[in-house]
Coordinates of C-alpha atoms in Angstrom, one line a residue:
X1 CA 18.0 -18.2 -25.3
X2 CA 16.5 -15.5 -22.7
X3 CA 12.7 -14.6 -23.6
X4 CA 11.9 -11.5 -21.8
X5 CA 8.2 -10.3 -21.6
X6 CA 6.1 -7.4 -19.5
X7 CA 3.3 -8.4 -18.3
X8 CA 0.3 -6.5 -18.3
X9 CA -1.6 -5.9 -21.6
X10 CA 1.2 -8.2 -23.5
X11 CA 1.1 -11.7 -21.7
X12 CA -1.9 -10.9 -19.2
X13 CA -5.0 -8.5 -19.3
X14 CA -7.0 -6.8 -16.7
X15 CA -10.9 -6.7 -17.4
X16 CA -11.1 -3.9 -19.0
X17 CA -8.2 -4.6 -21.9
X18 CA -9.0 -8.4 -22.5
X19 CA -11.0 -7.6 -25.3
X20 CA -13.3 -11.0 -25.1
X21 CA -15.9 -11.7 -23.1
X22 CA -15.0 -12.6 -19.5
X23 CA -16.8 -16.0 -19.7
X24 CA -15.2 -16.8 -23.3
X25 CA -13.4 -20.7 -23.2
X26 CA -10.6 -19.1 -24.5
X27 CA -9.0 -17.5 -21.6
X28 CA -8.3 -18.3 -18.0
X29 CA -7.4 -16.4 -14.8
X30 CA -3.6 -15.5 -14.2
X31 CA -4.5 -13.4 -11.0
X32 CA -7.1 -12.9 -8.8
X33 CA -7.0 -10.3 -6.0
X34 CA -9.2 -11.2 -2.8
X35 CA -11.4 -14.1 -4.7
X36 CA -12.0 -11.8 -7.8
X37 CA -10.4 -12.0 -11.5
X38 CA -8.3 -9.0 -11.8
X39 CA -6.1 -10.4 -15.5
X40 CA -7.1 -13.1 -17.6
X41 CA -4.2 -14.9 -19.9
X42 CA -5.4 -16.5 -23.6
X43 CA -5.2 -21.0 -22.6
X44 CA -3.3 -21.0 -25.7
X45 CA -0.8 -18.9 -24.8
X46 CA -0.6 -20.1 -21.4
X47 CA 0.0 -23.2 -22.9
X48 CA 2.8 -22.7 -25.3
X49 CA 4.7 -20.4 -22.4
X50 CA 4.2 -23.2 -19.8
X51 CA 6.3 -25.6 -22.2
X52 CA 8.6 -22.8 -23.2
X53 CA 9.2 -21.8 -20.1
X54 CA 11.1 -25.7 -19.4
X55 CA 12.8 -25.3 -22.6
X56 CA 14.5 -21.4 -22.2
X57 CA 15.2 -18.8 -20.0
X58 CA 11.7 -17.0 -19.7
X59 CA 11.9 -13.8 -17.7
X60 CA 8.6 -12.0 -16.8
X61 CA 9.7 -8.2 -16.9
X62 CA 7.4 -5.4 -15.5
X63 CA 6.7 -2.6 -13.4
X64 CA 4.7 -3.8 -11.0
X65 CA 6.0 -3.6 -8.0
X66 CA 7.2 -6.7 -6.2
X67 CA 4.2 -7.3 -3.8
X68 CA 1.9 -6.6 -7.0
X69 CA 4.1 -9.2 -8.9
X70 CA 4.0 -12.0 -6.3
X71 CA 0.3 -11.6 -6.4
X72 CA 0.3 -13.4 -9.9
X73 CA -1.0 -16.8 -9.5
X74 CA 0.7 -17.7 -12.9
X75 CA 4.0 -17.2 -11.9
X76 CA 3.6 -17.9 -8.6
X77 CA 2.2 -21.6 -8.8
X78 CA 1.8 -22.4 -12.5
X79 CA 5.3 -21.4 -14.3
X80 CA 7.5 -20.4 -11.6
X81 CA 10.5 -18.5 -13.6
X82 CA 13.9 -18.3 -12.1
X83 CA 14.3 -14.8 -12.6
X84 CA 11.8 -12.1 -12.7
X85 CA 12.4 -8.1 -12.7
X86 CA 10.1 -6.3 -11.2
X87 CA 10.1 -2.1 -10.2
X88 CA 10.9 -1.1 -13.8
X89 CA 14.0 -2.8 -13.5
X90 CA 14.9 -1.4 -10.3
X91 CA 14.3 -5.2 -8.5
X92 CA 15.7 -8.6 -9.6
X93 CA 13.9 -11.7 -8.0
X94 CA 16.0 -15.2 -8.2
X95 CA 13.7 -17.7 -7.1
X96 CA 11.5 -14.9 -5.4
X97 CA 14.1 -13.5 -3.8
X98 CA 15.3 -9.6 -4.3
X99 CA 18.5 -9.6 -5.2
X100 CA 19.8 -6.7 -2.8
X101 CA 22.8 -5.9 -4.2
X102 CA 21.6 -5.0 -7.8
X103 CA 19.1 -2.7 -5.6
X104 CA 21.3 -1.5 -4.4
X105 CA 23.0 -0.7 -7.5
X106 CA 20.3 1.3 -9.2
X107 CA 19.8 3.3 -5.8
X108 CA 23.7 4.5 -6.0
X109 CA 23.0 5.0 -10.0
X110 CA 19.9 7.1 -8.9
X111 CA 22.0 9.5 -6.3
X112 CA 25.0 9.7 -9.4
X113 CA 22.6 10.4 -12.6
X114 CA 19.1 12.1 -11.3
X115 CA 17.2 14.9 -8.8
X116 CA 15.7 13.7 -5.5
X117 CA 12.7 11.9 -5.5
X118 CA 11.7 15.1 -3.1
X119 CA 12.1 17.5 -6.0
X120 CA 10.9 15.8 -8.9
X121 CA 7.9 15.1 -7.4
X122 CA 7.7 18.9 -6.0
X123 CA 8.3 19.7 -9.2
X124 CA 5.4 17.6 -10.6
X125 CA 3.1 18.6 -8.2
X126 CA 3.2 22.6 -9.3
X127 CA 0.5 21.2 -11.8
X128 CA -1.4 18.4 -10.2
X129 CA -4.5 18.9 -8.7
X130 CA -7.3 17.1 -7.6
X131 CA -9.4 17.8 -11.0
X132 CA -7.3 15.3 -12.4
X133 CA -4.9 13.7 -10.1
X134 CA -6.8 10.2 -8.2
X135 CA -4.1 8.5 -6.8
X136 CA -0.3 8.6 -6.5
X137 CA 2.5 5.6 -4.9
X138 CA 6.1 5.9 -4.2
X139 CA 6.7 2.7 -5.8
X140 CA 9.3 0.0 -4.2
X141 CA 10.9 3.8 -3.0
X142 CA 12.3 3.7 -6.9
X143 CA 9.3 5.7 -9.0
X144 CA 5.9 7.7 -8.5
X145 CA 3.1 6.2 -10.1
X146 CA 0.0 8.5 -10.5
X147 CA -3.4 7.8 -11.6
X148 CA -4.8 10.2 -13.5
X149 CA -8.4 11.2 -14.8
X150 CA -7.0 10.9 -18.6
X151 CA -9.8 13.5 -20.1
X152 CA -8.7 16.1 -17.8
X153 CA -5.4 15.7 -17.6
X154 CA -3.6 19.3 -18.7
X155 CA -2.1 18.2 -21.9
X156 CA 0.4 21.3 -22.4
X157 CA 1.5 21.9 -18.5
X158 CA 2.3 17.3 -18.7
X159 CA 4.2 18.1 -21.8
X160 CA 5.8 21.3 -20.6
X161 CA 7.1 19.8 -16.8
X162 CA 7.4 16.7 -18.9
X163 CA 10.7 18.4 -20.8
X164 CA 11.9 19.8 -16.7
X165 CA 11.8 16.8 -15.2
X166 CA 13.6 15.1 -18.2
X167 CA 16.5 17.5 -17.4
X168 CA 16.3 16.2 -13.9
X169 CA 17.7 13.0 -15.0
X170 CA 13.8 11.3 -14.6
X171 CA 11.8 9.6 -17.9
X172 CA 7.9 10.6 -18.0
X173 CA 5.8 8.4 -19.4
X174 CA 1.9 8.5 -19.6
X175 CA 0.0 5.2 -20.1
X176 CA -3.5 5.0 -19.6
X177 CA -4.8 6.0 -16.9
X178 CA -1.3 6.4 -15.1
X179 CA 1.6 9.0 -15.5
X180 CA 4.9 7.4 -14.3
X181 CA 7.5 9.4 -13.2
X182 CA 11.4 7.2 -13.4
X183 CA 14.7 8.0 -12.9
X184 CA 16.7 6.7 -15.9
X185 CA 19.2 4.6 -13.6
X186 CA 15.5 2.7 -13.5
X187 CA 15.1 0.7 -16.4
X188 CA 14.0 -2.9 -17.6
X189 CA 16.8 -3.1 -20.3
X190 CA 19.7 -2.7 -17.8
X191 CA 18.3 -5.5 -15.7
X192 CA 17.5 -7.4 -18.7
X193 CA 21.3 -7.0 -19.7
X194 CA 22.5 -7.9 -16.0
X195 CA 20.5 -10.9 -16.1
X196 CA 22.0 -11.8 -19.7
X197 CA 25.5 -11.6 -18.3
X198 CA 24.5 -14.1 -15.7
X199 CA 22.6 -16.5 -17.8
X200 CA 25.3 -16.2 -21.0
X201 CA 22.3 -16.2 -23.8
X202 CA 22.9 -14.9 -26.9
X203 CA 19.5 -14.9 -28.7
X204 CA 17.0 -12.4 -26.4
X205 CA 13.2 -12.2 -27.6
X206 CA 11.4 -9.4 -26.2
X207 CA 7.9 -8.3 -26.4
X208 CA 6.2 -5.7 -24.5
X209 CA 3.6 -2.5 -25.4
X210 CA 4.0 0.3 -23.6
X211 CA 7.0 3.6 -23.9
X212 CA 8.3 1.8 -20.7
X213 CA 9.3 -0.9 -22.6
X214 CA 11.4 0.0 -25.6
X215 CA 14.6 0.1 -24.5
X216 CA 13.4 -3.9 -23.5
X217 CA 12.5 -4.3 -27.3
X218 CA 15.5 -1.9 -28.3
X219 CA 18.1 -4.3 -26.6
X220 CA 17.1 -7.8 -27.9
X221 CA 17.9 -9.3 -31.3
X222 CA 14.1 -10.2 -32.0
X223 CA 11.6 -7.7 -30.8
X224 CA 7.6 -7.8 -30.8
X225 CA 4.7 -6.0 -29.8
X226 CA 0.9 -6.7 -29.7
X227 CA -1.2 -4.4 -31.8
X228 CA -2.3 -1.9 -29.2
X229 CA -0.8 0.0 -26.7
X230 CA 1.8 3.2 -26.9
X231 CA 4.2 1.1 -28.9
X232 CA 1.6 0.4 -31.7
X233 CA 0.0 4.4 -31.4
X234 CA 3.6 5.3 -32.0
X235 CA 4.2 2.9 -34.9
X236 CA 0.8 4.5 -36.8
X237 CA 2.2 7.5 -36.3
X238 CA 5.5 7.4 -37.4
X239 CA 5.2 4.3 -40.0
X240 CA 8.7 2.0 -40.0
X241 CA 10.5 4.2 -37.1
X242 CA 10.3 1.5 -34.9
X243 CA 12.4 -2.1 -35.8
X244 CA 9.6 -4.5 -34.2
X245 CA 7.5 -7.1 -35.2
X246 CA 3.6 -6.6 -34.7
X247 CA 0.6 -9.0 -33.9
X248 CA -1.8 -9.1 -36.6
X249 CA -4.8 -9.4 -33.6
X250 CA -5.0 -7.3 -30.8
X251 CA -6.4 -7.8 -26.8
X252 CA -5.7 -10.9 -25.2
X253 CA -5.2 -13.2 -27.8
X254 CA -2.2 -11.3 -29.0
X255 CA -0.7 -13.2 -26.7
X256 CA -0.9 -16.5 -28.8
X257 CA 0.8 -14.3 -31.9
X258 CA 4.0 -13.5 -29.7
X259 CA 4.0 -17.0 -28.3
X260 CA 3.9 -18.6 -32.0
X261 CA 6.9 -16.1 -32.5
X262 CA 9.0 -16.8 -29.9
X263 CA 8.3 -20.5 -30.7
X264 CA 9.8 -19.8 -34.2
X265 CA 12.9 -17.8 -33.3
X266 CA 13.6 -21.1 -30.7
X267 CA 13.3 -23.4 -33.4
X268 CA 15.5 -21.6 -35.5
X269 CA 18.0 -21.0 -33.1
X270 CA 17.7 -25.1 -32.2
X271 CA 18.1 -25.8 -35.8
X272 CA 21.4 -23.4 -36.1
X273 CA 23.0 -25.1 -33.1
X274 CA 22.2 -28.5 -34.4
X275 CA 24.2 -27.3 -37.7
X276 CA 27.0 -26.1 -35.6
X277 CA 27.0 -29.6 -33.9
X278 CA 27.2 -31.5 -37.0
X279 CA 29.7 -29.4 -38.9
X280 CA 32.0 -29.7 -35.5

């Protein structure tokens, strides 16, 4: 059994999207960037993934690059998964370790399926100004990241270069604060299937919140997502469209929801192997 999770705002939460206070005894720090808290996981949940993590193939799944993934004091010294995909799916860590050759997969499935980089981003960049555009990072050289001033981002012209860089062969997703811009060779679902190949599992759990992470929910047999984030938006409005299961809570302690419900679909799947056993 393979339990593949993103990261941020589903298994740990920056300051601003913990929803507790930061000195609450329920939650501890997961990462801390130059001596400072920067994401804070629910001890609960911590708890239950430490011990599932022995028991299963847990896969941390993000798109982070793989310097902001290694970063993670969690998965660095506390859990220490085999695998990890970083990049959107465009890196695969064994061990910490890229493995080069899938890299070098996605790059040659970039050049085959999508525009330049160079052009998308020109493309991009007819309507980005700096009214509204605060940062931007080429990231891992796969996808742009761009942080945005949300309020005065230029809703029409987003959705309107949104549709010309789709024909380009790139996804657009805004999230937050951030527009990402991601070639559709780029994606956490084909890593996820890669990995699944290797491993030989069956039974995938997914959970994730964000539009950058339904084709990860799409492609395992038991999906969930935490009650915020564009999954959940996109659920209230267009009731039953999506095939997920949602937390009842939402913030940090979501976290111990879709730990409780991976816990369940493991016993399950113990309890249907143990059968198999039996009957011989």
């Amino acid at each position: 059994m393979i339990y593949a999770s993103d990261l941020d705002q589903t298994l740990i939460y920056s300051t601003r999207s913990v929803g507790l206070a930061l000195d609450s005894p329920l939650i501890m720090a997961a990462e801390t960037v130059n001596g400072k808290i920067t994401s804070y996981i629910s001890i609960q949940a911590c708890s239950i993934l430490t011990t599932m993590a022995k028991e299963m193939e847990f896969i941390p799944v993000t798109t982070r690059t793989m310097e902001q993934y290694n970063r993670i004091e969690l998965f660095r010294e506390v859990i220490q998964p085999k695998y990890a995909i970083t990049s959107n799916g465009g890196n695969i860590l064994f061990d910490g370790i890229p493995d080069l050759e899938w890299n070098q997969f996605v790059h040659d499935d970039i050049v085959g399926k999508s525009a330049s980089a160079n052009e998308v981003k020109t493309l991009f960049d007819q309507i980005g100004n700096d009214d509204w555009i605060l940062g931007e990072r080429f990231c891992d050289e796969l996808f742009f990241s761009i942080v945005i001033n949300r309020e005065k981002m230029p809703l029409d012209e987003v959705h309107q270069v949104s549709k010309e860089i789709r024909n380009l062969g790139w996804e657009v997703s805004v999230q937050g604060r951030k527009i990402y811009l991601v070639p559709i060779s780029v994606s956490k679902s084909a890593a996820l299937s890669h990995l699944q190949q290797r491993i030989g599992a069956d039974i995938i759990v997914a959970s994730g919140d964000s539009l950058l992470d339904r084709c990860l929910l799409d492609y395992a047999t038991h999906p969930i997502a935490p009650k915020h984030g564009e999954l959940y938006r996109e659920e209230l409005r267009f009731p039953g469209t999506m095939a997920y299961s949602f937390t009842s809570t939402s913030g940090v302690l979501a976290a111990d929801e879709i730990m409780k419900f991976v816990s369940k679909v493991s016993y399950s799947n113990d309890k249907v192997m143990a059968n198999k056993i039996e009957r011989g």
